[in-house]
Coordinates of C-alpha atoms in Angstrom, one line a residue:
X180 CA -63.4 -43.7 -56.2
X181 CA -61.4 -44.0 -58.9
X182 CA -60.9 -46.9 -61.1
X183 CA -57.9 -49.1 -60.9
X184 CA -57.0 -48.2 -64.2
X185 CA -57.3 -44.4 -63.6
X186 CA -55.2 -45.0 -60.4
X187 CA -52.6 -47.0 -62.5
X188 CA -52.5 -44.0 -65.0
X189 CA -52.1 -41.6 -61.8
X190 CA -49.1 -43.3 -60.5
X191 CA -47.4 -44.2 -63.6
X192 CA -47.5 -40.4 -64.6
X193 CA -45.2 -39.2 -61.9
X194 CA -42.5 -40.8 -63.9
X195 CA -42.6 -38.1 -66.3
X196 CA -39.9 -35.3 -65.8
X197 CA -41.7 -31.8 -65.3
X198 CA -45.0 -30.3 -66.8
X199 CA -44.6 -28.1 -70.1
X200 CA -44.6 -24.5 -69.1
X201 CA -47.9 -22.3 -69.9
X202 CA -47.6 -19.1 -71.6
X203 CA -46.0 -17.3 -68.4
X204 CA -47.7 -13.7 -67.2
X205 CA -45.9 -11.1 -67.9
X206 CA -46.0 -7.2 -67.0
X207 CA -44.5 -4.4 -69.4
X208 CA -44.2 -0.9 -68.4
X209 CA -44.4 1.3 -71.3
X210 CA -42.5 4.4 -70.5
X211 CA -43.3 8.0 -71.7
X212 CA -42.4 10.2 -74.5
X213 CA -39.4 12.5 -74.3
X214 CA -40.1 15.8 -72.8
X215 CA -41.8 17.4 -70.0
X216 CA -42.8 15.6 -66.9
X217 CA -43.0 11.6 -66.7
X218 CA -46.9 10.8 -67.5
X219 CA -48.7 8.1 -69.9
X220 CA -51.9 5.9 -69.8
X221 CA -52.6 3.5 -72.3
X222 CA -56.4 3.6 -73.1
X223 CA -56.9 1.0 -75.6
X224 CA -55.1 -2.4 -77.1
X225 CA -55.5 -4.3 -80.5
X226 CA -57.4 -7.5 -80.9
X227 CA -54.0 -9.4 -80.9
X228 CA -52.5 -7.3 -77.7
X229 CA -49.6 -6.0 -79.8
X230 CA -50.5 -2.5 -80.5
X231 CA -51.5 0.0 -77.4
X232 CA -52.6 3.6 -77.4
X233 CA -53.1 6.3 -75.0
X234 CA -51.8 9.7 -74.2
X235 CA -48.4 10.6 -72.4
X236 CA -46.7 14.0 -71.6
X237 CA -44.4 15.6 -74.1
X238 CA -42.9 18.8 -74.0
X239 CA -45.3 20.1 -71.4
X240 CA -48.8 19.0 -73.7
X241 CA -50.5 16.1 -74.0
X242 CA -49.9 13.9 -76.8
X243 CA -51.6 10.8 -78.3
X244 CA -49.0 7.8 -78.8
X245 CA -49.0 4.4 -80.4
X246 CA -47.0 1.5 -78.8
X247 CA -45.4 -1.8 -80.1
X248 CA -42.8 -3.9 -78.9
X249 CA -40.6 -3.2 -82.0
X250 CA -41.0 0.6 -82.0
X251 CA -41.7 1.5 -78.3
X252 CA -44.2 4.8 -77.6
X253 CA -44.3 7.0 -80.5
X254 CA -46.1 10.2 -81.4
X255 CA -49.4 9.3 -83.3
X256 CA -49.5 13.3 -84.8
X257 CA -46.9 15.8 -84.7
X258 CA -48.9 18.0 -82.4
X259 CA -48.8 20.3 -79.5
X260 CA -51.9 18.5 -78.0
X261 CA -53.7 15.4 -78.9
X262 CA -55.1 12.4 -76.8
X263 CA -55.4 9.1 -78.2
X264 CA -58.4 7.1 -77.3
X265 CA -58.5 3.9 -79.1
X266 CA -57.2 1.4 -81.9
X267 CA -58.7 -0.9 -84.5
X268 CA -58.6 -4.2 -83.9
X269 CA -56.0 -4.8 -86.4
X270 CA -53.8 -2.1 -84.8
X271 CA -53.5 0.2 -88.3
X272 CA -55.8 2.9 -87.2
X273 CA -55.4 5.0 -84.2
X274 CA -58.4 7.6 -83.0
X275 CA -58.7 10.4 -80.8
X276 CA -58.9 14.1 -80.1
X277 CA -56.6 16.9 -81.5
X278 CA -56.1 20.8 -81.1
X279 CA -56.4 22.3 -84.4
X280 CA -56.8 26.0 -84.4
X281 CA -57.8 26.5 -81.2
X282 CA -60.7 23.9 -81.6
X283 CA -60.6 20.4 -80.7
X284 CA -61.7 17.5 -83.5
X285 CA -61.5 14.0 -83.3
X286 CA -58.9 12.4 -85.7
X287 CA -58.1 9.0 -87.4
X288 CA -54.8 8.3 -88.3
X289 CA -53.6 5.0 -90.3
X290 CA -50.2 3.9 -89.6
X291 CA -48.0 5.0 -91.9
X292 CA -50.6 6.9 -94.0
X293 CA -52.9 9.9 -93.6
X294 CA -54.4 12.0 -90.6
X295 CA -57.7 12.9 -91.0
X296 CA -60.2 14.8 -89.1
X297 CA -63.5 13.2 -88.8
X298 CA -65.2 17.0 -88.7
X299 CA -68.1 17.9 -86.2
X300 CA -71.8 17.8 -86.6
X301 CA -73.9 20.9 -88.0
X302 CA -75.5 23.2 -86.0
X303 CA -73.2 23.3 -82.7
X304 CA -70.0 24.3 -81.7
X305 CA -67.1 23.3 -83.8
X306 CA -65.7 20.2 -81.5
X307 CA -65.6 16.7 -81.8
X308 CA -64.0 13.9 -80.1
X309 CA -63.3 10.2 -81.9
X310 CA -63.5 7.3 -79.0
X311 CA -63.2 4.2 -80.9
X312 CA -62.8 2.3 -84.3
X313 CA -63.9 -1.0 -86.0
X314 CA -62.2 -3.5 -86.5
X315 CA -60.5 -2.3 -89.9
X316 CA -60.5 1.3 -88.9
X317 CA -63.2 1.9 -91.4
X318 CA -66.0 3.3 -88.6
X319 CA -65.2 5.5 -86.1
X320 CA -67.6 6.7 -83.5
X321 CA -67.6 9.6 -80.6
X322 CA -69.0 12.6 -79.6
X323 CA -69.7 15.8 -81.4
X324 CA -71.7 19.2 -80.7
X325 CA -75.2 19.5 -82.9
X326 CA -78.0 22.3 -82.6
X327 CA -79.7 20.4 -79.5
X328 CA -76.4 19.8 -77.6
X329 CA -73.9 16.9 -77.5
X330 CA -74.9 14.1 -79.4
X331 CA -73.3 10.8 -80.5
X332 CA -71.6 10.3 -83.8
X333 CA -71.0 7.4 -86.4
X334 CA -68.3 8.0 -89.2
X335 CA -67.7 6.1 -92.1
X336 CA -65.6 7.4 -95.2
X337 CA -68.6 7.2 -97.7
X338 CA -71.1 8.8 -95.2
X339 CA -68.8 11.1 -93.3
X340 CA -70.0 12.0 -89.6
X341 CA -73.8 11.3 -88.8
X342 CA -75.5 11.9 -85.5
X343 CA -77.0 9.2 -83.9
X344 CA -79.8 10.7 -81.6
X345 CA -80.3 10.6 -78.1
X346 CA -82.7 8.7 -75.9
X347 CA -85.9 10.3 -75.3
X348 CA -87.4 12.4 -72.7
X349 CA -84.3 14.2 -71.0
X350 CA -82.0 17.1 -71.7
X351 CA -80.5 16.4 -75.2
X352 CA -77.0 14.8 -74.4
X353 CA -75.4 11.9 -75.7
X354 CA -71.8 10.2 -76.8
X355 CA -70.7 7.2 -78.3
X356 CA -68.0 5.2 -76.4
X357 CA -67.4 1.8 -78.3
X358 CA -68.5 -0.1 -81.2
X359 CA -68.5 -3.9 -82.3
X360 CA -66.0 -5.3 -84.8
X361 CA -68.2 -4.7 -88.1
X362 CA -69.3 -1.1 -86.9
X363 CA -73.2 -2.3 -86.7
X364 CA -73.3 -1.9 -83.0
X365 CA -72.8 1.4 -80.9
X366 CA -73.0 1.7 -77.2
X367 CA -72.6 4.5 -75.0
X368 CA -74.7 6.9 -73.0
X369 CA -77.7 9.5 -73.3
X370 CA -80.2 11.4 -71.4
X371 CA -83.4 9.4 -71.1
X372 CA -86.5 11.0 -68.8
X373 CA -84.7 8.8 -66.0
X374 CA -81.3 10.2 -66.2
X375 CA -78.1 9.3 -67.6
X376 CA -78.5 6.3 -69.4
X377 CA -76.3 3.5 -71.0
X378 CA -77.5 2.8 -74.7
X379 CA -77.2 0.1 -77.6
X380 CA -77.5 1.3 -81.0
X381 CA -78.2 -0.5 -84.3
X382 CA -79.3 1.0 -87.5
X383 CA -82.7 -1.0 -87.4
X384 CA -83.6 -0.6 -83.7
X385 CA -81.8 2.9 -83.2
X386 CA -81.1 4.1 -79.7
X387 CA -82.0 1.6 -76.8
X388 CA -81.5 2.4 -73.4
X389 CA -80.2 -0.4 -71.4
X390 CA -81.6 0.7 -67.9
X391 CA -79.5 1.1 -64.3
X392 CA -78.6 -1.5 -61.5
X393 CA -81.1 -1.4 -58.4
X394 CA -80.6 1.2 -55.8
X395 CA -79.2 4.9 -55.9
X396 CA -79.5 7.6 -58.2
X397 CA -80.4 6.7 -61.7
X398 CA -77.3 6.7 -63.6
X399 CA -75.5 4.2 -66.2
X400 CA -73.0 4.5 -69.1
X401 CA -71.8 1.6 -71.4
X402 CA -68.2 1.9 -71.9
X403 CA -67.1 -1.1 -74.0
X404 CA -69.0 -3.9 -76.1
X405 CA -68.0 -7.5 -77.4
X406 CA -66.6 -8.3 -81.1
X407 CA -70.4 -9.2 -82.0
X408 CA -72.2 -6.7 -80.1
X409 CA -74.2 -8.8 -77.9
X410 CA -72.2 -8.1 -74.4
X411 CA -72.0 -4.4 -73.0
X412 CA -70.3 -3.7 -70.1
X413 CA -69.7 0.1 -68.2
X414 CA -70.7 1.2 -64.8
X415 CA -73.9 2.1 -63.0
X416 CA -75.2 3.7 -59.9
X417 CA -76.5 1.6 -56.9
X418 CA -76.9 2.4 -53.3
X419 CA -73.5 2.0 -52.4
X420 CA -72.1 3.9 -55.2
X421 CA -70.8 3.2 -58.8
X422 CA -70.6 -0.6 -59.9
X423 CA -69.1 -2.2 -63.0
X424 CA -71.9 -3.8 -65.3
X425 CA -72.6 -6.6 -67.8
X426 CA -75.6 -6.5 -70.0
X427 CA -77.0 -9.0 -72.7
X428 CA -80.4 -9.5 -73.9
X429 CA -81.0 -12.6 -72.2
X430 CA -80.1 -11.0 -68.8
X431 CA -80.2 -7.5 -68.8
X432 CA -77.9 -5.5 -66.7
X433 CA -75.9 -7.6 -63.8
X434 CA -73.3 -5.9 -61.3
X435 CA -70.0 -7.4 -61.2
X436 CA -69.2 -6.0 -57.9
X437 CA -66.2 -4.1 -56.4
X438 CA -62.9 -5.2 -54.9
X439 CA -62.2 -4.8 -51.3
X440 CA -61.4 -1.4 -49.9
X441 CA -62.8 1.6 -48.1
X442 CA -64.0 3.5 -51.4
X443 CA -66.2 0.7 -52.6
X444 CA -66.7 1.2 -56.4
X445 CA -66.3 -0.5 -59.6
X446 CA -66.7 0.5 -63.5
X447 CA -65.8 -1.6 -66.6
X448 CA -64.1 -0.1 -69.3
X449 CA -62.9 -2.6 -71.5
X450 CA -64.3 -6.6 -72.7
X451 CA -62.8 -9.6 -74.5
X452 CA -63.8 -10.4 -78.0
X453 CA -66.2 -12.9 -76.9
X454 CA -67.6 -10.7 -73.9
X455 CA -66.2 -13.6 -70.9
X456 CA -63.8 -11.1 -69.4
X457 CA -63.9 -7.8 -68.3
X458 CA -61.5 -5.5 -66.7
X459 CA -61.4 -1.8 -65.1
X460 CA -60.8 -0.4 -62.1
X461 CA -62.2 -0.6 -58.4
X462 CA -61.4 1.1 -55.2
X463 CA -57.9 2.3 -56.5
X464 CA -57.0 -0.9 -58.4
X465 CA -57.1 -2.5 -61.7
X466 CA -59.4 -5.4 -61.7
X467 CA -60.1 -8.6 -64.0
X468 CA -63.5 -10.3 -64.0
X469 CA -65.0 -13.4 -65.2
X470 CA -68.0 -15.5 -64.3
X471 CA -65.9 -18.1 -62.9
X472 CA -63.4 -16.2 -60.6
X473 CA -65.7 -13.1 -60.1
X474 CA -63.8 -9.8 -59.4
X475 CA -59.8 -10.1 -58.8
X476 CA -57.2 -7.5 -58.7
X477 CA -55.0 -7.6 -61.4
X478 CA -52.0 -6.9 -59.3
X479 CA -52.9 -9.9 -57.1
X480 CA -53.4 -12.3 -60.3
X481 CA -50.0 -11.3 -61.4
X482 CA -48.1 -11.6 -58.7
X483 CA -49.9 -15.0 -58.1
X484 CA -48.4 -16.2 -61.3
X485 CA -44.8 -15.1 -60.1
X486 CA -44.6 -11.7 -61.7
X487 CA -42.5 -9.3 -59.3
X488 CA -44.5 -5.8 -59.2
X489 CA -42.5 -4.7 -56.2
X490 CA -43.1 -0.9 -55.9
X491 CA -45.8 -0.9 -58.4
X492 CA -49.4 0.0 -57.9
X493 CA -51.7 -0.9 -61.0
X494 CA -54.2 1.7 -60.8
X495 CA -56.8 0.5 -63.5
X496 CA -57.5 -1.5 -66.3
X497 CA -58.4 0.2 -69.5
X498 CA -58.9 -2.6 -72.2
X499 CA -58.2 -6.1 -72.9
X500 CA -57.4 -8.0 -76.2
X501 CA -59.6 -10.4 -77.9
X502 CA -58.7 -13.2 -76.6
X503 CA -59.1 -12.0 -73.0
X504 CA -55.3 -12.5 -72.0
X505 CA -53.9 -9.1 -72.8
X506 CA -54.5 -5.8 -70.6
X507 CA -53.6 -2.4 -70.8
X508 CA -53.9 0.3 -68.3
X509 CA -52.3 2.8 -66.0
X510 CA -50.0 2.0 -62.6
X511 CA -48.4 4.2 -60.4
X512 CA -44.6 3.3 -61.0
X513 CA -41.8 2.9 -58.5
X514 CA -41.1 6.5 -58.8
X515 CA -44.6 7.9 -58.1
X516 CA -45.2 8.5 -61.4
X517 CA -48.0 7.5 -63.6
X518 CA -47.2 5.2 -66.2
X519 CA -48.9 2.9 -69.0
X520 CA -48.7 -0.8 -68.8
X521 CA -49.2 -4.0 -70.6
X522 CA -49.7 -6.9 -68.7
X523 CA -50.1 -10.5 -70.2
X524 CA -52.6 -12.9 -68.2
X525 CA -52.4 -16.6 -69.2
X526 CA -55.9 -17.7 -70.2
X527 CA -57.8 -19.8 -67.3
X528 CA -56.7 -23.3 -67.9
X529 CA -59.0 -26.2 -68.5
X530 CA -59.1 -28.1 -65.5
X531 CA -58.3 -24.8 -62.9
X532 CA -60.9 -25.7 -60.3
X533 CA -60.1 -23.7 -57.8
X534 CA -59.9 -20.5 -60.0
X535 CA -56.3 -19.4 -59.2
X536 CA -55.2 -19.7 -62.9
X537 CA -53.1 -22.8 -62.5
X538 CA -53.7 -26.4 -62.5
X539 CA -51.7 -27.9 -59.6
X540 CA -52.0 -29.6 -56.2
X541 CA -55.1 -27.9 -54.9
X542 CA -57.0 -28.7 -58.3
X543 CA -56.5 -32.5 -57.8
X544 CA -57.2 -32.3 -53.9
X545 CA -60.5 -30.7 -54.8
X546 CA -61.4 -33.2 -57.2
X547 CA -60.6 -36.6 -55.1
X548 CA -62.2 -34.5 -51.8
X549 CA -65.3 -34.4 -53.9
X550 CA -65.0 -37.8 -56.1
X551 CA -68.5 -38.7 -57.2
X552 CA -70.5 -35.4 -55.7
X553 CA -73.2 -33.7 -58.2
X554 CA -71.9 -30.7 -59.8
X555 CA -74.9 -28.3 -58.9
X556 CA -74.6 -26.7 -56.4
X557 CA -71.0 -26.5 -57.0
X558 CA -68.8 -27.9 -54.2
X559 CA -67.4 -25.8 -51.8
X560 CA -64.1 -24.3 -53.1
X561 CA -64.7 -24.8 -56.4
X562 CA -64.3 -21.4 -58.3
X563 CA -63.0 -22.1 -61.2
X564 CA -63.7 -24.6 -64.4
X565 CA -67.0 -26.3 -63.8
X566 CA -67.0 -30.1 -64.1
X567 CA -68.3 -31.4 -67.6
X568 CA -70.7 -34.2 -66.7
X569 CA -73.3 -34.4 -63.7
X570 CA -70.8 -35.7 -61.3
X571 CA -67.0 -35.3 -60.6
X572 CA -65.5 -38.5 -61.9
X573 CA -63.1 -40.1 -64.0
X574 CA -63.4 -37.3 -66.9
X575 CA -62.4 -34.4 -64.8
X576 CA -59.0 -36.6 -63.6
X577 CA -58.1 -37.2 -67.0
X578 CA -58.3 -33.6 -68.2
X579 CA -56.7 -32.8 -65.0
X580 CA -53.8 -34.8 -65.8
X581 CA -53.3 -33.7 -69.5
X582 CA -53.3 -30.1 -68.4
X583 CA -51.1 -30.7 -65.2
X584 CA -49.0 -27.4 -64.8
X585 CA -50.9 -25.2 -67.1
X586 CA -51.2 -21.2 -66.0
X587 CA -48.0 -21.9 -63.8
X588 CA -45.6 -19.2 -63.9
X589 CA -42.9 -21.7 -63.1
X590 CA -42.4 -25.6 -63.9
X591 CA -44.2 -27.7 -61.3
X592 CA -43.8 -31.4 -60.8
X593 CA -45.9 -33.7 -61.6
X594 CA -48.2 -35.0 -58.5
X595 CA -46.2 -37.7 -56.7
X596 CA -47.4 -41.0 -56.3
X597 CA -47.3 -40.9 -52.4
X598 CA -49.6 -37.7 -52.2
X599 CA -52.2 -39.5 -55.1
X600 CA -52.3 -42.8 -52.9
X601 CA -53.1 -40.6 -49.7
X602 CA -55.7 -38.4 -51.3
X603 CA -57.1 -41.3 -53.4
X604 CA -57.6 -43.1 -50.1
X605 CA -58.8 -40.1 -48.1
X606 CA -61.4 -39.5 -50.9
X607 CA -62.4 -43.2 -50.5
X608 CA -63.1 -42.9 -47.0
X609 CA -65.1 -39.7 -47.3
X610 CA -67.4 -41.6 -50.2
X611 CA -67.8 -44.5 -48.1
X612 CA -68.8 -42.2 -45.2
X613 CA -71.1 -40.5 -47.4
X614 CA -73.2 -43.5 -48.8

């Protein structure tokens, strides 16, 4: 059981006032462009979570938008039809597709600067689409039409638009969806001999297929990649339908599961910079995933953190910031219209043993109930931050006290001395029975 010194620390800490608040979770509807029916969709967010791009209805047509807290929602281009797809990590460059002389071209727009068409690949229809940009906006990827068919491309200012080919064996059909921060790794889909298959491309290795999840018809698409290009997320086919996946070189393709619901499917569309948090849609709801807590409803996570979402339905999350705390997507608003949103989710605090996003009484109860127990396998109910050492002991207790109240939407009182004494005594009795 805890030492006398630690018990003294536990009881003494209750003389403190209230624990400091962690950064609170929040939900921000982004509105719509003026004119036409109300509809907006957020599709990407900058690394810092401060710039959002997507498309909205204006004057009866779809228009690409760029949003910041200071400017609100603004058109990216003065055009009757355009769609915003992606934004650079620094927020300076937006990419997407625009209509030009009855043809569709991928565009690259620099905030406060010029609008540039990326052109198209030679030999096919004059069409292209820009899906994503590198950290500084200097590299753009997407898809275009070449002589063989639809083809993934990579664009740079010096080299222009360059086709990336396709996977071997299938009908020629590939498209790029995302790229690493430095633009050296590209992910998307191709047509292999097995079917539609997610790919990862580098200049050295070319286009490499990532396979599929077990069961069901062969099909997978890579949608997003971590900053260094080592973690890829997307969707794949299983016997139960589509399922979100995470891929890395060590473990291959792993399914992320689905949210509960009659329509059991999931697809991953965004990943944090370090590859540890994934967002997407499942069973008609936005989800967030991490290895500790698994797949969770964004709506539930926000509501548990004290965010009022009355009459809102968060349908899908499209992208997430580099640190994994700010996501964007599309929701049904109280009027029943589609509306883009930005949501801030507090990072999982240290010592969140229960995995509910806050350090509070349930974490203390878990710790004391399992005092001295080995950490592998993890004790029942331990779904969050794993213990640091080989057993649950003073290290976890001291860390918990230092992080008390972290992640809570409101101030929470320090644990009372009476509660601590009862829990400590209970833990001691349980440990004696087990020895």
